[in-house]
XYZ file of C-alpha atoms in Angstrom:
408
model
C 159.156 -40.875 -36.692
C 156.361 -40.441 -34.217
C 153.286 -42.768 -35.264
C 149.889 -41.269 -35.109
C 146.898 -42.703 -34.251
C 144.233 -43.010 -37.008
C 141.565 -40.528 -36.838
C 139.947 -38.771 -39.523
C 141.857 -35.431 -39.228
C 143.108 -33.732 -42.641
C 146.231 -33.323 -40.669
C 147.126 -36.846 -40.009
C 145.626 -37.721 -43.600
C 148.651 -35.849 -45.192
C 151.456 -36.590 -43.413
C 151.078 -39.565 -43.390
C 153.458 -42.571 -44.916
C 151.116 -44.433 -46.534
C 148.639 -43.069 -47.604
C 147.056 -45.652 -50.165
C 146.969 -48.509 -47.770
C 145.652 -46.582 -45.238
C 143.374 -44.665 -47.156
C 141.683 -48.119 -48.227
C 141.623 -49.296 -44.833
C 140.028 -45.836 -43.460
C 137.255 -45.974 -46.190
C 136.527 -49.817 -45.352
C 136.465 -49.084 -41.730
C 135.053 -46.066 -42.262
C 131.844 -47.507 -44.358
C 131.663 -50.705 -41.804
C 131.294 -48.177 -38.784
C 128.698 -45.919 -40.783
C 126.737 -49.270 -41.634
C 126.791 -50.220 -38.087
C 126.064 -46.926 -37.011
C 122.983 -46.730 -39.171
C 122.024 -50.357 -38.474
C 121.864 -49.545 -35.048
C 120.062 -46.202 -35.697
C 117.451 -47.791 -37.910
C 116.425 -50.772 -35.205
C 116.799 -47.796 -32.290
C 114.025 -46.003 -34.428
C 111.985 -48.730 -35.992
C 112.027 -50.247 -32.301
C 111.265 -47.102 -30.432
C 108.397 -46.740 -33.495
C 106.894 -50.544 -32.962
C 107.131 -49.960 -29.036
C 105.149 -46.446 -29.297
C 103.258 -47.604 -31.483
C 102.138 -50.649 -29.579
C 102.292 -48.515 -27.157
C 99.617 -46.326 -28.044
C 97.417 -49.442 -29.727
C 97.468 -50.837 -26.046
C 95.969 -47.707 -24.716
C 93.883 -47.226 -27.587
C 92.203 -50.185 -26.737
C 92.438 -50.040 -23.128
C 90.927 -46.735 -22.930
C 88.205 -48.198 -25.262
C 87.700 -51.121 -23.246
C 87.559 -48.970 -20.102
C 85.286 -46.502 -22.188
C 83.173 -49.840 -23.110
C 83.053 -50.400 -19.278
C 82.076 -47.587 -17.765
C 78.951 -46.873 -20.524
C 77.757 -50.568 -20.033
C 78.050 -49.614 -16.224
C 76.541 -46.158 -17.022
C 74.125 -47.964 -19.148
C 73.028 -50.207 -16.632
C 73.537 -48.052 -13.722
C 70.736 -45.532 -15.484
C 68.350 -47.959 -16.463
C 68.399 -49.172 -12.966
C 67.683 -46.037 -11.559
C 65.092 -45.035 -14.077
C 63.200 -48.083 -13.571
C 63.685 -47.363 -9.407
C 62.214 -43.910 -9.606
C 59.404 -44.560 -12.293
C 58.129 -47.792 -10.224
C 60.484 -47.718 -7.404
C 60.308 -51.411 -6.962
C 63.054 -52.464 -9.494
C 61.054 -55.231 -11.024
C 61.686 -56.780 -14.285
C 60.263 -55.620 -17.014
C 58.110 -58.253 -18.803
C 57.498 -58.857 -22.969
C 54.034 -58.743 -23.986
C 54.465 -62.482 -24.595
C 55.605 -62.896 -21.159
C 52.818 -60.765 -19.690
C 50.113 -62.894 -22.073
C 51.308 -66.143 -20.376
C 51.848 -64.871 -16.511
C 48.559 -63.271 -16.583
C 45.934 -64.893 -18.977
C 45.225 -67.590 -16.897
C 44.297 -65.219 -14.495
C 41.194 -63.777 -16.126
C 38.474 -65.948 -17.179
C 34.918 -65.618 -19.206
C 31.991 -64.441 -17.031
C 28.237 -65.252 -18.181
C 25.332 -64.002 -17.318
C 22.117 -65.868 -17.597
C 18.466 -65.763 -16.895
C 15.759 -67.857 -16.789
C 12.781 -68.200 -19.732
C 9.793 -70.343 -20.061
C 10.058 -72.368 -23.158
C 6.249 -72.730 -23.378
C 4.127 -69.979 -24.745
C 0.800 -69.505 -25.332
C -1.603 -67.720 -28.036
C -4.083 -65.001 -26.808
C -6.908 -64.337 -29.686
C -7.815 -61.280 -27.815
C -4.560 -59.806 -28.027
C -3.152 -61.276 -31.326
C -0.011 -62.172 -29.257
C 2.209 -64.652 -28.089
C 3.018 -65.212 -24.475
C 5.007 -67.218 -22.010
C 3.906 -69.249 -19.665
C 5.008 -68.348 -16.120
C 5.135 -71.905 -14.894
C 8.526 -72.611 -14.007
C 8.492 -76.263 -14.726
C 8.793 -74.870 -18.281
C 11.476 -73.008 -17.973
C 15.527 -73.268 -19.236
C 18.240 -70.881 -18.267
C 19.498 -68.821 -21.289
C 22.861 -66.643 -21.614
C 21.698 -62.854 -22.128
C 25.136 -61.687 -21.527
C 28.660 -61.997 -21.344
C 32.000 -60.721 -20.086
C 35.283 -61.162 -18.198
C 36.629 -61.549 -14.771
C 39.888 -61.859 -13.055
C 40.557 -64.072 -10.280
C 42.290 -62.216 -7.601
C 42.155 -64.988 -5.124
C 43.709 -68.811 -5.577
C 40.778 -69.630 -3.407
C 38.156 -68.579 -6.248
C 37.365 -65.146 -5.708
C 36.748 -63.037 -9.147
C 36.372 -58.952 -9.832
C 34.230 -58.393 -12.328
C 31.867 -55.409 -13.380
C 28.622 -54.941 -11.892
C 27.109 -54.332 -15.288
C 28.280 -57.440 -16.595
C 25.989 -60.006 -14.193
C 23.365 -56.970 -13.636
C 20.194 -58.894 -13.591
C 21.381 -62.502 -13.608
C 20.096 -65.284 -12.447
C 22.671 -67.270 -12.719
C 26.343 -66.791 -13.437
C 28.927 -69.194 -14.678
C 33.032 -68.885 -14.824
C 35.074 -70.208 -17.784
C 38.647 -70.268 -16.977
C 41.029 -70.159 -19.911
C 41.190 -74.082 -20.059
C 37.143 -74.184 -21.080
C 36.275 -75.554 -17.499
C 32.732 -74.170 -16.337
C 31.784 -73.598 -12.956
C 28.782 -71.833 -11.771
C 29.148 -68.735 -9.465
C 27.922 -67.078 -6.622
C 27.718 -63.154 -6.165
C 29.071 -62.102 -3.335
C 27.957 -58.591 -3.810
C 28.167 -56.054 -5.993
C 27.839 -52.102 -6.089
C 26.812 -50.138 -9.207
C 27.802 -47.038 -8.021
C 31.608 -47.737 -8.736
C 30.176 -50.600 -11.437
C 32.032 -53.891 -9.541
C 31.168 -57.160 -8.564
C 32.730 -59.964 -6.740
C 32.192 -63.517 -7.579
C 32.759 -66.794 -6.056
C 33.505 -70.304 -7.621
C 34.515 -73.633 -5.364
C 37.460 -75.022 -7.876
C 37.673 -77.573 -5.952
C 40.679 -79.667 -6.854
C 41.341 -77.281 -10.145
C 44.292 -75.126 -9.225
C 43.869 -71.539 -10.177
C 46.258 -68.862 -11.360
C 45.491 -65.251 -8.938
C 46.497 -62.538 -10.680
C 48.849 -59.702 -9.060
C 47.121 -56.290 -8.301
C 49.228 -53.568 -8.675
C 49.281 -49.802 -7.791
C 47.736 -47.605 -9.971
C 48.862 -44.432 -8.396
C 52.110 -44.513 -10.253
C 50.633 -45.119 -13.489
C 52.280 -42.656 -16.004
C 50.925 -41.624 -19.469
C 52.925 -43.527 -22.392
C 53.462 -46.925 -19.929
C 52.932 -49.563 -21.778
C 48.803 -50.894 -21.050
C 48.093 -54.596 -22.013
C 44.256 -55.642 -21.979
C 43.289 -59.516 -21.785
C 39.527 -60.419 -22.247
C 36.711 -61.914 -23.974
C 35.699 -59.490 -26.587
C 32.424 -60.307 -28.288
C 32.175 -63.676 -25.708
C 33.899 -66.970 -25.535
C 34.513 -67.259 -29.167
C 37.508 -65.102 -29.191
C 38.367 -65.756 -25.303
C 41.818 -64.998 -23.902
C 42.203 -61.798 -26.546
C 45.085 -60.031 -26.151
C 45.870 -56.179 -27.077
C 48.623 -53.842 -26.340
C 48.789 -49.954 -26.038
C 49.401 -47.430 -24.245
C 48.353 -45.582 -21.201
C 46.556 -42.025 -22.753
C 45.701 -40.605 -19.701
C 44.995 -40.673 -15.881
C 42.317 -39.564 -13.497
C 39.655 -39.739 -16.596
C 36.819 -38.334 -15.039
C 33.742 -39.874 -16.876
C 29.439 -39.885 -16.017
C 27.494 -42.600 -17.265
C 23.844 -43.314 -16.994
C 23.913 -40.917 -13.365
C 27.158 -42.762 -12.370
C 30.797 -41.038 -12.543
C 34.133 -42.726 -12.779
C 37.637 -42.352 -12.160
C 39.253 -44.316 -15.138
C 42.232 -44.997 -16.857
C 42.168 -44.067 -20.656
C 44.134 -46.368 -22.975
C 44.465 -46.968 -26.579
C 44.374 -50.854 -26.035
C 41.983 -52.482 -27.836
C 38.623 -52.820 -25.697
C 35.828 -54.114 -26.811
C 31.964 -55.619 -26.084
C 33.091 -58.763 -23.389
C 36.218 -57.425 -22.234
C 34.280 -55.588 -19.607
C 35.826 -56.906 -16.152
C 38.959 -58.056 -17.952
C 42.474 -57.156 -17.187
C 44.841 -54.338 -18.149
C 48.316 -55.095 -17.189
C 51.273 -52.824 -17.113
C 54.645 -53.808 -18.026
C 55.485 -55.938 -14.709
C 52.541 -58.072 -15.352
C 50.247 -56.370 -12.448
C 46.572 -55.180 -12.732
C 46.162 -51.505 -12.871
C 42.970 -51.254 -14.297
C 39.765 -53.343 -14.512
C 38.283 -52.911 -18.788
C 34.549 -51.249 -18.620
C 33.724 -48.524 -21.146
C 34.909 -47.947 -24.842
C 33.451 -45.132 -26.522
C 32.416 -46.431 -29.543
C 30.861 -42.985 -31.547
C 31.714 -42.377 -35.109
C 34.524 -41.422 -36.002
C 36.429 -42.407 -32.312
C 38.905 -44.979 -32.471
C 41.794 -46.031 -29.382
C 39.612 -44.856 -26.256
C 39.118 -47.354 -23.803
C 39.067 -46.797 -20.689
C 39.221 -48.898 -17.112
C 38.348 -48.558 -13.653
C 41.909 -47.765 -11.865
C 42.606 -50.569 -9.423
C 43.585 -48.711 -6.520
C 40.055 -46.903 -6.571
C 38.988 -50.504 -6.799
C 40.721 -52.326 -4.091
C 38.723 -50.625 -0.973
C 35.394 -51.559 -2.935
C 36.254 -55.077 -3.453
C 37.257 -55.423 0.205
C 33.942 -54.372 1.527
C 32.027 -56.316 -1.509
C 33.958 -59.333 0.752
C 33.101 -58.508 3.423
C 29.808 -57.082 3.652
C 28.608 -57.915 -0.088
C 28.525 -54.036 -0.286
C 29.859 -51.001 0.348
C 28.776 -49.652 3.897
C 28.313 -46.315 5.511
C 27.236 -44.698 1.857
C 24.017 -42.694 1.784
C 21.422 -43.294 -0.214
C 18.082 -41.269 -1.669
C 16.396 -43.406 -3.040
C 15.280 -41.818 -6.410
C 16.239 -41.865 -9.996
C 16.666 -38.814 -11.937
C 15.772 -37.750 -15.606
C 17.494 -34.650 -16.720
C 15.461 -32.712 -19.375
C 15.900 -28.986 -21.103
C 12.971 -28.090 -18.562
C 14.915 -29.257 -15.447
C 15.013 -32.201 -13.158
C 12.112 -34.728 -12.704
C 11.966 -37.723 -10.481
C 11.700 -40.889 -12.456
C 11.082 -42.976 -10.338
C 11.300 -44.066 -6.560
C 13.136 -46.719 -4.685
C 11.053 -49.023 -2.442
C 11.488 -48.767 1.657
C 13.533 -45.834 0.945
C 13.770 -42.608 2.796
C 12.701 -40.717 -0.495
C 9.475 -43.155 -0.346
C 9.218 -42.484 3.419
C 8.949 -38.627 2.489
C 6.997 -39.057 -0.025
C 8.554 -38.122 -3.011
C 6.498 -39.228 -6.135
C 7.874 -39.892 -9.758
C 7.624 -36.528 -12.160
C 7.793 -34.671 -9.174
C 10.146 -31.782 -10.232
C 13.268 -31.033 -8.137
C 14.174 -27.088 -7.612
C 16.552 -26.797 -4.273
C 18.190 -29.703 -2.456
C 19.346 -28.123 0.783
C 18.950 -24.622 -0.264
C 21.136 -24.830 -3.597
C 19.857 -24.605 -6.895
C 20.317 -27.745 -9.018
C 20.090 -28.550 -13.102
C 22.118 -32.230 -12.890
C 21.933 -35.661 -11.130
C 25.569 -35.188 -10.148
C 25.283 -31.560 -8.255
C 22.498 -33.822 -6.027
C 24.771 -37.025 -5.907
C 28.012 -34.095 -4.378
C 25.522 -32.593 -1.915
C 24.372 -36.066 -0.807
C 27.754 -37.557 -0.980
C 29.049 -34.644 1.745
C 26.498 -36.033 4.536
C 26.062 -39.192 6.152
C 23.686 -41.716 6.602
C 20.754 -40.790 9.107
C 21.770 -37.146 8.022
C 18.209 -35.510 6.094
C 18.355 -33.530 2.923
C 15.802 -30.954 2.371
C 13.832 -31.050 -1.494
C 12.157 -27.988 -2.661
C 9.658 -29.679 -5.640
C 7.262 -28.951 -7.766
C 4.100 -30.555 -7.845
C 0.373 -30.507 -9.610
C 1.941 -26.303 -9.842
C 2.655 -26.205 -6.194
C 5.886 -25.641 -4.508
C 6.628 -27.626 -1.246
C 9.751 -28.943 1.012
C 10.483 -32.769 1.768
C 12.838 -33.358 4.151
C 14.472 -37.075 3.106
C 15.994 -39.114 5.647
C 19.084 -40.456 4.037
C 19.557 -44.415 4.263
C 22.375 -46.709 4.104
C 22.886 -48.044 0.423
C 22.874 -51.493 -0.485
C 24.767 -51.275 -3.518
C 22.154 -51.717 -5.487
């Protein structure tokens, strides 16, 4: 008979011999080759499973360590630029901390003192005390104090004109407590800044960097290092913010381009420091308006307005090629009145005379110190300016040669 192979055709199944035995051995090999069959399927799909699935875990965290990259990059990348087109210097950006300790060595206590007789005397006519005038009795007193900042490792020190007005004698305290006695170099109270000098002699001194004010922003941050209130509280430090730019302010016939911060400023931090963020001067402190109910508004001479004045305060002790009248005004409902005039001036050379009453300078109508300061201020010295007062009821043209101004 023919044999058959085995297979699992219902044809061979029923012809064939022996069918038991064979049946048995069909089942066994039958169940051993599903077994392996499914072994092998399982491990084909639980592999192919672990390998996609590490798989995608692998690119799951590449991509999210790429992703990581390229934001840190990003990150950095933007910060970079934004600090490039804000300041477009790429400096680093200092902590107040850090801006404390680079710069407050810099800026130093300025006092102002003046001389006053220690004897005085009883007049029974009068009822009063008095003086004497003899200056063999006399002691140098502090009537005033304030701050500087040295801007020079050679001893040179910006301060405001206000600050030493009227000294006669001024004396430095750097931030260690040493004392040395100053000399002005000149000073200009038109723009309300002084330059000092002080021999340090073998003390080393810390200059402070001036920076560029011109790029000041509102919001920056605006650190302010001084004296307030004198020596007591010396080396103060306050932090804020920059409120505003270009602050046009008039005070007491002068007018001022300031910075306006929210820093705290107060009496003796005049001619101290405010700082921006790289640890550079952008301002010099002067004014805080202190009226009820106003709180946060300092405000500080911008240091590129600054710069030019200091230079010529260096060189010449003030600032050259400015004209000067020679008069001071008081402003009054009725209109404008001479209040007085300056000695050796071209106003005194014309003979202007205090309550004269000013109508016309040059033709135009005036009611305020500052539309006379903007005609004056468009000619130059040796130029004349033409008054139209009134006097004793009588109406009458001076023609005012204009001078060069001391600063003064």
């Amino acid at each position: 008979m023919k044999k058959y192979p085995y297979t699992e055709s219902t044809d061979l199944v029923v012809y064939n011999k022996k069918p038991k035995k064979e049946k048995k051995q069909r089942v066994w090999l039958t169940a051993l080759c599903s077994a392996l069959a499914a072994s092998i399927f399982t491990a084909g799909v639980f592999g192919t499973g672990m390998y996609f699935t590490l798989k995608n875990t692998d690119s799951v965290q590449t991509q999210s360590t790429v992703a990581s990259a390229v934001t840190t990059e990003t990150d950095s990348s933007s910060s970079s630029s934004a600090e490039l087109t804000t300041y477009k210097n790429g400096k680093k950006v200092l902590t107040i901390p850090e801006i404390a300790a680079l710069v407050g060595p810099s800026v130093v206590g300025v006092i102002n003192k003046t001389t006053v007789s220690t004897q005085k005397y009883y007049d029974p006519f009068s009822g009063r005390y008095y003086y004497s005038s003899d200056s063999e009795d006399a002691e140098t007193v502090e009537q005033g104090s304030g701050s500087g900042i040295i801007f020079q490792e050679d001893g040179y020190i910006v301060t405001n004109q206000h600050v030493i007005d009227g000294a006669d004698e001024v004396s430095v305290i750097l931030n260690t407590g040493e004392e040395f006695t100053a000399t002005i170099v000149g000073q200009d109270t038109k723009t309300d800044l002084a330059v000092l000098k002080i021999d340090p002699g073998t003390t080393e001194l810390t200059a402070a960097t001036l920076g560029d004010s011109t790029t000041v922003e509102v919001g920056e941050l605006a650190v302010a290092i001084g004296n307030p209130m004198g020596q007591e509280f010396s080396g103060s430090v306050t932090a804020g913010i920059i409120s505003a730019v270009n602050r046009t302010m008039t005070i007491d016939n002068r007018t001022y381009n300031l910075l306006q911060t929210d820093a705290a400023i107060n009496s003796g931090n005049s001619g101290g420091a405010l700082i921006n963020q790289y640890g550079e001067v952008i301002g010099i402190n002067s004014v805080k308006l202190s009226t009820t109910g106003v709180e946060g508004m300092g405000f500080a001479i911008a240091i590129s307005e600054a710069k030019p004045i200091i230079e010529e305060l260096m060189t010449s002790g003030y600032v050259t090629g400015r004209p000067f009248v020679g008069i001071s005004i008081k402003e009054t409902s009725y209109g404008l009145f001479i209040a007085g005039v300056t000695e050796g001036s071209g106003a005194e050379e014309a003979g202007l005379k205090a309550y004269d009453m000013i109508l016309e300078v040059d033709g135009q109508k005036v009611s305020s110190s500052d539309e006379i300061n903007e005609i004056r201020d468009s000619k130059q010295v040796g130029d004349y300016l033409t008054f139209k007062i009134l006097r004793d009821g009588e109406t009458m043209e001076v023609q005012v040669r204009l001078t060069e101004s001391s600063g003064e």
